[in-house]
Amino acid sequence: MRIIVGVAGGIAAYKACHLVRNFKETGDEVRVIPTPSALNFVGAATFEALSGNPVNTSVFEGVDEVQHVRLGQEADAIVIAPATADLLARLAAGRADDLLSATVLVATCPVILSPAMHTEMWLNPATQANVELLRSRGMTVLEPASGRLTGVDSGPGRLPEPEQIADLARMVVAGGALPRDMVGRSLLVTAGGTQENLDPVRYLGNRSSGRQGFALAEVAAQRGARVRLIAGVTDALPVPAGVRVERVTSTAEMAAAVERHRAEADAIVMAAAVSDFRPARAAESKLKKGRDEGSLTAVPLVENPDILRATVLARERGEVPRGTVIAGFAAETGDAERSALEHGLAKLERKGCDLLMCNEVGVGKVFGERRNRGWLLRARPGESAAVEEVADASKHEVARAYLDALGAVTRPLQV
Ligand code: CTP
């Protein structure tokens, strides 16, 4: 892909260096176009060395090539990070007073803007109106993250991590601008694996990285949803912008967190790889070879609660609103009797939820990987389930398809 990384003049400009690296590492051809004021924060030499391409800021450099026209026409994507309030205003007004804005005006490829500024500037009606206008013209304007800004301030306005911007940008290039179709909706998502203590140093766990659940939460928040993420044990993943995260370790903690928040969500998506069993008793001190031989060679296990099934049953009892959509994942392997898909269809029925994504799992397949594939199974009352195949794609693209399918679920509010 030919990517233009635009950089506007804000303190977060230093993070653009990592964004350029991220695209270069996946083999993309990168051209950096800073605004003149961005060069107050990061020098042109840095961007030239990282991208391997010359860096200009004005249409009056390299005039013989008519740079803005060539760059705009040839780009497969333009990703601007950080986008300042001033740049958003200039783009909304259709101005072309530097190389970056002139190039955007020429381009017909996807444009992804990642704003970063002080909270007051972000929330200012002028900025919000510019964001609305740019979105209505088909550009993707990402929600900023919340957290520490320059100095001691904290609030929405932080630039998301470069890896998050790159993942979302690639998803937009593959599937088009991100719709804001989840505004006003509230989503509860579980992600990651659960761990069950055997003693203070050992545990039973699984290989889940949490990537698919984090991608779901991130894409839903970028589509405008209010998202709460109950995260079990995961790889070191950055918190998605606009998502409230609650950390848990064991299945019992995850079950309790879901129970606390389940009534406030319009949809609940359980992407967590929940440990089905736990040691019947967790030792209070470390089990020792000589002393506790028996406890180490045979560990009696007891079954954990099924959080998904319990939530469906709570909905049947009316403890969860009847209109709440409940969805999950099915990690399956084929065996002598049934294919992975057949196991998934049986699980959809057994669990009684509305949507299930069936993935074929195994060592090196899905868990910890950045890509996913499978089938989206949607329950239909009185009919067999609708099956939609999801081809191999990034976990963000899969998240997008999953949320589309979730939006297609309609539930009667009264039974
Ligand atoms: N799940 C859950 N609580 C459990 C086990 C699973 O909420 N104790 C949820 C998962 O988050 C997922 C779905 O149920 O959305 C299916 O998980 P999976 O591990 O595939 O299924 P299991 O119910 O464990 O069935 P089995 O191991 O028999 O295939």
Coordinates of C-alpha atoms and ligand atoms in Angstrom, one line a residue:
M1 CA 0.0 0.0 0.0
R2 CA 1.1 3.6 -0.6
I3 CA 0.3 5.5 2.6
I4 CA 0.7 9.2 3.3
V5 CA 1.2 9.9 6.9
G6 CA 0.2 13.4 7.6
V7 CA 1.5 15.1 10.8
A8 CA 0.1 18.3 12.2
G9 CA 1.7 20.5 14.8
G10 CA 0.9 19.1 18.2
I11 CA 3.0 17.6 20.9
A12 CA 1.8 14.1 19.9
A13 CA 3.7 14.5 16.6
Y14 CA 6.5 12.3 18.2
K15 CA 4.1 9.3 18.1
A16 CA 3.9 9.7 14.3
C17 CA 7.4 8.3 14.2
H18 CA 6.1 5.0 15.6
L19 CA 3.2 5.0 13.2
V20 CA 5.5 5.4 10.2
R21 CA 7.6 2.5 11.6
N22 CA 4.5 0.4 12.0
F23 CA 3.5 0.8 8.4
K24 CA 7.0 0.3 7.1
E25 CA 7.3 -3.0 9.0
T26 CA 4.3 -4.4 7.2
G27 CA 5.9 -3.5 3.9
D28 CA 3.9 -0.4 3.1
E29 CA 5.4 2.5 1.1
V30 CA 5.2 5.5 3.3
R31 CA 5.5 9.2 2.5
V32 CA 5.4 11.6 5.4
I33 CA 3.8 15.1 4.9
P34 CA 4.1 17.3 8.0
T35 CA 2.5 20.7 8.3
P36 CA 5.2 23.4 8.7
S37 CA 4.3 23.7 12.4
A38 CA 4.7 19.9 13.0
L39 CA 8.4 20.5 12.2
N40 CA 8.6 22.5 15.5
F41 CA 8.1 19.2 17.3
V42 CA 9.9 16.6 15.1
G43 CA 12.6 17.4 12.5
A44 CA 12.2 16.5 8.8
A45 CA 15.4 14.4 9.0
T46 CA 13.6 12.0 11.4
F47 CA 10.7 11.5 9.1
E48 CA 12.9 11.1 6.0
A49 CA 15.1 8.5 7.7
L50 CA 12.1 6.5 9.0
S51 CA 10.1 6.7 5.7
G52 CA 13.0 6.5 3.3
N53 CA 11.4 9.3 1.3
P54 CA 11.9 13.1 1.0
V55 CA 9.8 15.3 3.3
N56 CA 8.3 18.6 2.1
T57 CA 5.7 20.9 3.6
S58 CA 5.0 23.3 0.8
V59 CA 3.6 23.1 -2.7
F60 CA 6.4 25.4 -3.7
E61 CA 9.0 22.6 -3.2
G62 CA 9.5 20.2 -6.1
V63 CA 7.2 22.3 -8.2
D64 CA 8.3 20.5 -11.4
E65 CA 6.6 17.4 -10.1
V66 CA 3.4 19.1 -9.0
Q67 CA 3.7 17.1 -5.8
H68 CA 0.3 17.5 -4.2
V69 CA -1.5 16.3 -7.4
R70 CA 0.8 13.2 -7.8
L71 CA 0.9 12.3 -4.1
G72 CA -2.9 12.8 -3.7
Q73 CA -3.7 10.7 -6.8
E74 CA -1.3 7.9 -6.1
A75 CA -2.1 7.4 -2.4
D76 CA -4.0 4.3 -1.2
A77 CA -4.7 5.9 2.1
I78 CA -4.0 9.1 4.0
V79 CA -3.6 8.8 7.8
I80 CA -3.2 12.0 9.7
A81 CA -1.9 11.7 13.3
P82 CA -2.0 13.9 15.2
A83 CA -4.7 16.0 13.5
T84 CA -4.9 19.3 15.4
A85 CA -8.0 21.5 15.8
D86 CA -6.4 23.9 13.3
L87 CA -5.9 21.2 10.7
L88 CA -9.5 19.9 11.2
A89 CA -10.7 23.4 10.6
R90 CA -8.6 23.9 7.5
L91 CA -9.7 20.5 6.0
A92 CA -13.4 21.2 6.8
A93 CA -13.1 24.6 5.0
G94 CA -11.5 22.8 2.0
R95 CA -8.3 24.9 2.3
A96 CA -5.1 24.1 0.5
D97 CA -2.6 26.3 2.1
D98 CA 0.2 23.8 2.6
L99 CA 1.2 20.5 1.0
L100 CA -0.7 18.3 3.4
S101 CA -4.1 20.1 3.0
A102 CA -3.6 20.4 -0.8
T103 CA -2.9 16.7 -1.1
V104 CA -6.0 15.8 0.9
L105 CA -8.1 18.0 -1.4
V106 CA -6.8 16.1 -4.4
A107 CA -7.1 12.6 -2.9
T108 CA -10.0 10.2 -3.5
C109 CA -8.6 7.4 -1.3
P110 CA -9.7 6.7 2.4
V111 CA -8.7 9.5 4.8
I112 CA -8.3 8.7 8.5
L113 CA -7.8 11.5 11.0
S114 CA -6.7 10.9 14.5
P115 CA -7.2 14.1 16.5
A116 CA -5.2 15.1 19.5
M117 CA -5.5 18.3 21.5
H118 CA -6.5 19.6 24.8
T119 CA -10.0 18.5 26.0
E120 CA -11.4 22.0 25.8
M121 CA -10.3 22.4 22.2
W122 CA -11.7 18.9 21.3
L123 CA -15.1 19.6 23.0
N124 CA -15.3 23.1 21.6
P125 CA -18.5 23.3 19.4
A126 CA -16.3 24.7 16.5
T127 CA -14.1 21.6 16.5
Q128 CA -17.1 19.2 17.0
A129 CA -18.9 20.8 14.0
N130 CA -15.8 20.4 11.9
V131 CA -15.5 16.7 12.9
E132 CA -19.2 16.2 12.0
L133 CA -18.7 17.9 8.6
L134 CA -15.6 15.8 7.8
R135 CA -17.4 12.6 8.8
S136 CA -20.4 13.5 6.6
R137 CA -18.0 13.8 3.7
G138 CA -16.8 10.2 4.2
M139 CA -13.6 10.8 6.2
T140 CA -13.0 8.7 9.3
V141 CA -12.3 10.8 12.3
L142 CA -11.2 8.6 15.2
E143 CA -12.3 9.3 18.8
P144 CA -9.3 10.5 20.8
A145 CA -8.2 8.5 23.9
S146 CA -8.7 9.8 27.4
G147 CA -5.8 10.1 29.8
R148 CA -2.8 12.3 30.5
L149 CA -2.4 15.2 28.2
T150 CA 0.6 17.6 28.0
G151 CA 1.3 18.7 31.6
V152 CA -0.9 17.6 34.4
D153 CA -4.3 17.7 32.6
S154 CA -6.3 14.6 31.9
G155 CA -9.4 14.0 29.7
P156 CA -10.3 13.1 26.1
G157 CA -7.9 14.4 23.6
R158 CA -4.9 12.1 23.8
L159 CA -3.6 10.5 20.6
P160 CA -4.3 6.7 20.7
E161 CA -1.2 4.4 20.5
P162 CA 0.3 4.2 17.0
E163 CA -0.5 0.4 16.8
Q164 CA -4.2 1.2 17.5
I165 CA -4.3 3.9 14.8
A166 CA -2.6 1.6 12.3
D167 CA -5.0 -1.3 13.0
L168 CA -8.0 1.0 12.6
A169 CA -6.6 2.6 9.5
R170 CA -6.0 -0.7 7.8
M171 CA -9.6 -1.8 8.7
V172 CA -10.9 1.4 7.1
V173 CA -8.9 0.8 3.9
A174 CA -10.2 -2.8 3.7
G175 CA -13.9 -2.0 4.5
G176 CA -14.5 1.7 4.0
A177 CA -15.1 4.6 6.3
L178 CA -16.3 3.7 9.8
P179 CA -20.1 4.4 10.3
R180 CA -21.2 6.1 13.5
D181 CA -24.1 3.8 13.7
M182 CA -23.7 2.7 17.4
V183 CA -24.2 6.2 19.0
G184 CA -26.6 5.8 21.9
R185 CA -25.9 2.1 22.3
S186 CA -24.2 0.5 25.2
L187 CA -22.1 -2.6 25.0
L188 CA -20.6 -4.9 27.6
V189 CA -17.6 -7.0 26.3
T190 CA -15.6 -9.7 28.0
A191 CA -12.1 -10.5 26.7
G192 CA -8.9 -12.4 27.5
G193 CA -8.5 -15.6 29.4
T194 CA -9.3 -16.4 33.0
Q195 CA -6.8 -17.9 35.5
E196 CA -7.6 -20.3 38.3
N197 CA -5.1 -20.5 41.2
L198 CA -3.6 -23.9 42.2
D199 CA -1.5 -22.3 44.9
P200 CA 0.1 -18.8 45.3
V201 CA 2.5 -19.4 42.4
R202 CA 0.7 -21.8 40.0
Y203 CA -2.5 -21.5 38.0
L204 CA -4.6 -23.1 35.3
G205 CA -5.0 -20.8 32.3
N206 CA -5.3 -20.7 28.5
R207 CA -3.6 -19.1 25.5
S208 CA -6.1 -16.3 24.9
S209 CA -4.4 -13.0 24.0
G210 CA -7.5 -10.8 24.4
R211 CA -6.9 -9.3 20.9
Q212 CA -10.3 -10.2 19.5
G213 CA -12.3 -8.8 22.4
F214 CA -10.2 -5.7 22.6
A215 CA -10.7 -5.1 18.8
L216 CA -14.5 -5.5 19.3
A217 CA -14.5 -3.0 22.1
E218 CA -12.3 -0.6 20.1
V219 CA -14.3 -0.8 16.9
A220 CA -17.7 -0.4 18.8
A221 CA -16.4 2.7 20.6
Q222 CA -15.2 4.2 17.3
R223 CA -18.7 3.5 15.9
G224 CA -20.0 5.6 18.8
A225 CA -21.1 3.0 21.4
R226 CA -20.5 3.4 25.1
V227 CA -18.4 0.4 25.9
R228 CA -17.4 -1.4 29.1
L229 CA -14.7 -4.0 28.8
I230 CA -14.3 -6.8 31.4
A231 CA -10.7 -7.9 30.7
G232 CA -9.3 -11.1 32.0
V233 CA -5.6 -12.0 31.5
T234 CA -4.4 -10.7 28.2
D235 CA -1.2 -9.8 26.3
A236 CA 0.0 -6.3 27.0
L237 CA -2.6 -4.5 24.9
P238 CA -3.3 -0.7 25.0
V239 CA -6.7 0.3 26.4
P240 CA -8.9 1.2 23.4
A241 CA -9.9 4.9 23.1
G242 CA -13.2 5.7 24.8
V243 CA -13.5 2.3 26.5
R244 CA -13.9 1.7 30.3
V245 CA -11.9 -1.3 31.3
E246 CA -12.3 -3.4 34.4
R247 CA -9.6 -6.0 35.1
V248 CA -10.4 -9.5 36.5
T249 CA -8.4 -12.7 36.9
S250 CA -10.6 -15.6 37.8
T251 CA -13.8 -16.8 36.3
A252 CA -15.7 -16.0 39.5
E253 CA -14.4 -12.4 39.3
M254 CA -15.5 -12.2 35.6
A255 CA -18.9 -13.6 36.4
A256 CA -19.4 -11.1 39.2
A257 CA -18.3 -8.2 37.0
V258 CA -20.7 -9.2 34.2
E259 CA -23.5 -9.6 36.8
R260 CA -22.9 -6.1 38.1
H261 CA -23.0 -4.5 34.7
R262 CA -25.3 -6.7 32.6
A263 CA -28.5 -4.8 33.1
E264 CA -27.1 -1.6 31.8
A265 CA -26.1 -2.9 28.3
D266 CA -28.1 -3.1 25.1
A267 CA -25.8 -5.9 23.9
I268 CA -23.4 -8.2 25.7
V269 CA -20.5 -9.8 23.8
M270 CA -18.5 -12.6 25.5
A271 CA -15.2 -12.9 23.7
A272 CA -13.4 -14.2 26.8
A273 CA -11.8 -17.6 26.9
V274 CA -13.3 -18.7 30.2
S275 CA -11.6 -21.4 32.1
D276 CA -14.3 -24.2 32.4
F277 CA -12.7 -25.8 35.5
R278 CA -10.9 -24.7 38.6
P279 CA -9.0 -26.6 41.2
A280 CA -11.4 -27.7 43.9
R281 CA -9.2 -26.1 46.4
A282 CA -6.5 -23.5 46.0
A283 CA -3.6 -24.2 48.4
E284 CA -2.8 -21.2 50.7
S285 CA 0.9 -21.9 50.5
K286 CA 3.1 -23.2 47.7
L287 CA 2.7 -26.9 47.1
K288 CA 6.0 -28.8 47.7
K289 CA 7.4 -31.8 45.9
G290 CA 8.1 -33.9 48.9
R291 CA 5.3 -32.8 51.2
D292 CA 2.3 -32.4 48.8
E293 CA 3.0 -35.2 46.2
G294 CA -0.6 -36.2 46.0
S295 CA -1.9 -32.7 45.4
L296 CA 0.5 -32.2 42.4
T297 CA 0.0 -35.5 40.6
A298 CA -3.8 -35.5 40.7
V299 CA -5.6 -32.1 40.9
P300 CA -9.3 -32.5 41.6
L301 CA -11.2 -29.9 39.5
V302 CA -14.7 -28.5 39.8
E303 CA -16.7 -26.9 37.0
N304 CA -16.9 -23.1 36.8
P305 CA -20.1 -21.2 36.2
D306 CA -21.0 -20.7 32.5
I307 CA -21.2 -16.9 32.3
L308 CA -22.8 -16.8 28.9
R309 CA -25.5 -19.4 29.8
A310 CA -26.1 -17.7 33.1
T311 CA -26.7 -14.4 31.4
V312 CA -29.2 -16.0 28.9
L313 CA -31.0 -17.6 31.9
A314 CA -31.1 -14.2 33.7
R315 CA -32.7 -12.7 30.6
E316 CA -35.3 -15.4 30.6
R317 CA -36.1 -14.6 34.2
G318 CA -36.3 -10.9 33.4
E319 CA -33.2 -10.0 35.5
V320 CA -31.6 -8.8 32.2
P321 CA -33.9 -6.7 30.0
R322 CA -35.5 -8.9 27.4
G323 CA -34.3 -6.7 24.5
T324 CA -30.6 -7.2 25.5
V325 CA -28.8 -9.0 22.7
I326 CA -26.4 -11.7 24.0
A327 CA -23.5 -12.9 21.9
G328 CA -20.4 -15.1 22.2
F329 CA -17.7 -17.0 20.5
A330 CA -17.2 -20.7 20.1
A331 CA -13.7 -22.0 20.1
E332 CA -14.0 -25.4 18.3
T333 CA -11.8 -28.1 16.8
G334 CA -13.3 -30.7 14.4
D335 CA -13.3 -34.3 15.5
A336 CA -14.3 -37.7 14.2
E337 CA -18.0 -37.0 14.8
R338 CA -18.5 -33.4 13.8
S339 CA -16.8 -30.5 12.0
A340 CA -15.9 -27.3 13.9
L341 CA -18.9 -25.6 12.3
E342 CA -21.3 -28.3 13.4
H343 CA -20.0 -28.1 16.9
G344 CA -20.6 -24.3 16.7
L345 CA -24.2 -24.7 15.5
A346 CA -24.9 -27.1 18.3
K347 CA -23.3 -24.7 20.8
L348 CA -25.5 -21.8 19.6
E349 CA -28.5 -23.9 20.4
R350 CA -27.2 -25.1 23.7
K351 CA -26.2 -21.7 25.0
G352 CA -29.4 -20.0 23.8
C353 CA -27.7 -16.8 22.7
D354 CA -28.5 -14.7 19.7
L355 CA -25.1 -14.7 17.9
L356 CA -22.0 -16.9 18.0
M357 CA -18.8 -16.6 16.1
C358 CA -17.4 -20.1 15.5
N359 CA -13.6 -20.2 15.2
E360 CA -11.5 -23.3 14.6
V361 CA -8.8 -23.2 17.2
G362 CA -5.6 -25.0 18.0
V363 CA -2.0 -24.2 18.7
G364 CA -0.9 -21.4 16.3
K365 CA -4.5 -20.9 15.2
V366 CA -6.5 -17.8 16.3
F367 CA -5.2 -17.6 19.9
G368 CA -2.6 -14.9 20.0
E369 CA -2.7 -14.4 16.2
R370 CA -3.5 -11.0 14.7
R371 CA -5.9 -12.6 12.2
N372 CA -9.1 -14.6 12.5
R373 CA -11.6 -16.4 10.4
G374 CA -14.7 -18.5 10.9
W375 CA -18.5 -18.4 10.7
L376 CA -21.0 -16.0 12.2
L377 CA -24.0 -18.0 13.4
R378 CA -27.2 -16.0 14.0
A379 CA -30.1 -17.7 15.8
R380 CA -33.5 -17.2 14.1
P381 CA -36.6 -18.2 16.0
G382 CA -38.4 -21.1 14.4
E383 CA -35.8 -21.5 11.7
S384 CA -32.3 -22.9 11.4
A385 CA -29.5 -20.4 12.2
A386 CA -28.2 -18.1 9.5
V387 CA -24.5 -18.9 8.7
E388 CA -22.2 -16.3 7.3
E389 CA -18.6 -17.2 6.5
V390 CA -16.0 -14.7 7.6
A391 CA -12.9 -15.0 5.4
D392 CA -9.4 -14.7 6.9
A393 CA -9.0 -11.0 8.0
S394 CA -7.4 -8.9 10.7
K395 CA -9.2 -9.1 14.1
H396 CA -10.4 -5.5 13.6
E397 CA -12.0 -6.4 10.3
V398 CA -13.6 -9.5 12.0
A399 CA -14.8 -7.2 14.8
R400 CA -16.4 -5.0 12.2
A401 CA -18.2 -7.9 10.6
Y402 CA -19.3 -9.2 14.0
L403 CA -20.7 -5.8 15.0
D404 CA -22.6 -5.6 11.7
A405 CA -24.1 -9.0 12.5
L406 CA -24.9 -7.9 16.0
G407 CA -26.8 -4.9 14.6
A408 CA -28.9 -7.2 12.5
V409 CA -30.2 -9.1 15.6
T410 CA -33.6 -7.9 16.6
R411 CA -35.3 -9.1 19.7
P412 CA -38.9 -8.7 20.7
L413 CA -38.9 -6.4 23.8
Q414 CA -41.8 -8.4 25.3
V415 CA -42.2 -12.1 25.4
Ligands
CTP1 N1 -18.2 -19.0 28.2 C1 -18.7 -18.5 29.4 N2 -18.4 -19.1 30.6 C2 -17.8 -20.3 30.6 C3 -17.4 -20.9 29.4 C4 -17.6 -20.2 28.2 O1 -19.2 -17.4 29.4 N3 -17.6 -21.0 31.7 C5 -18.5 -18.3 27.0 C6 -17.3 -17.8 26.2 O2 -17.0 -16.5 26.5 C7 -17.8 -17.9 24.7 C8 -18.8 -19.1 24.8 O3 -19.2 -19.2 26.1 O4 -18.5 -16.8 24.3 C9 -18.3 -20.4 24.3 O5 -17.0 -20.7 24.9 P1 -16.3 -22.1 24.6 O6 -15.1 -22.2 25.4 O7 -16.2 -22.3 23.1 O8 -17.4 -23.1 25.1 P2 -17.7 -23.9 26.3 O9 -19.0 -23.5 26.9 O10 -16.6 -23.9 27.2 O11 -18.0 -25.4 25.7 P3 -17.0 -26.6 25.4 O12 -15.7 -26.4 26.2 O13 -17.8 -27.8 25.9 O14 -16.8 -26.6 23.9

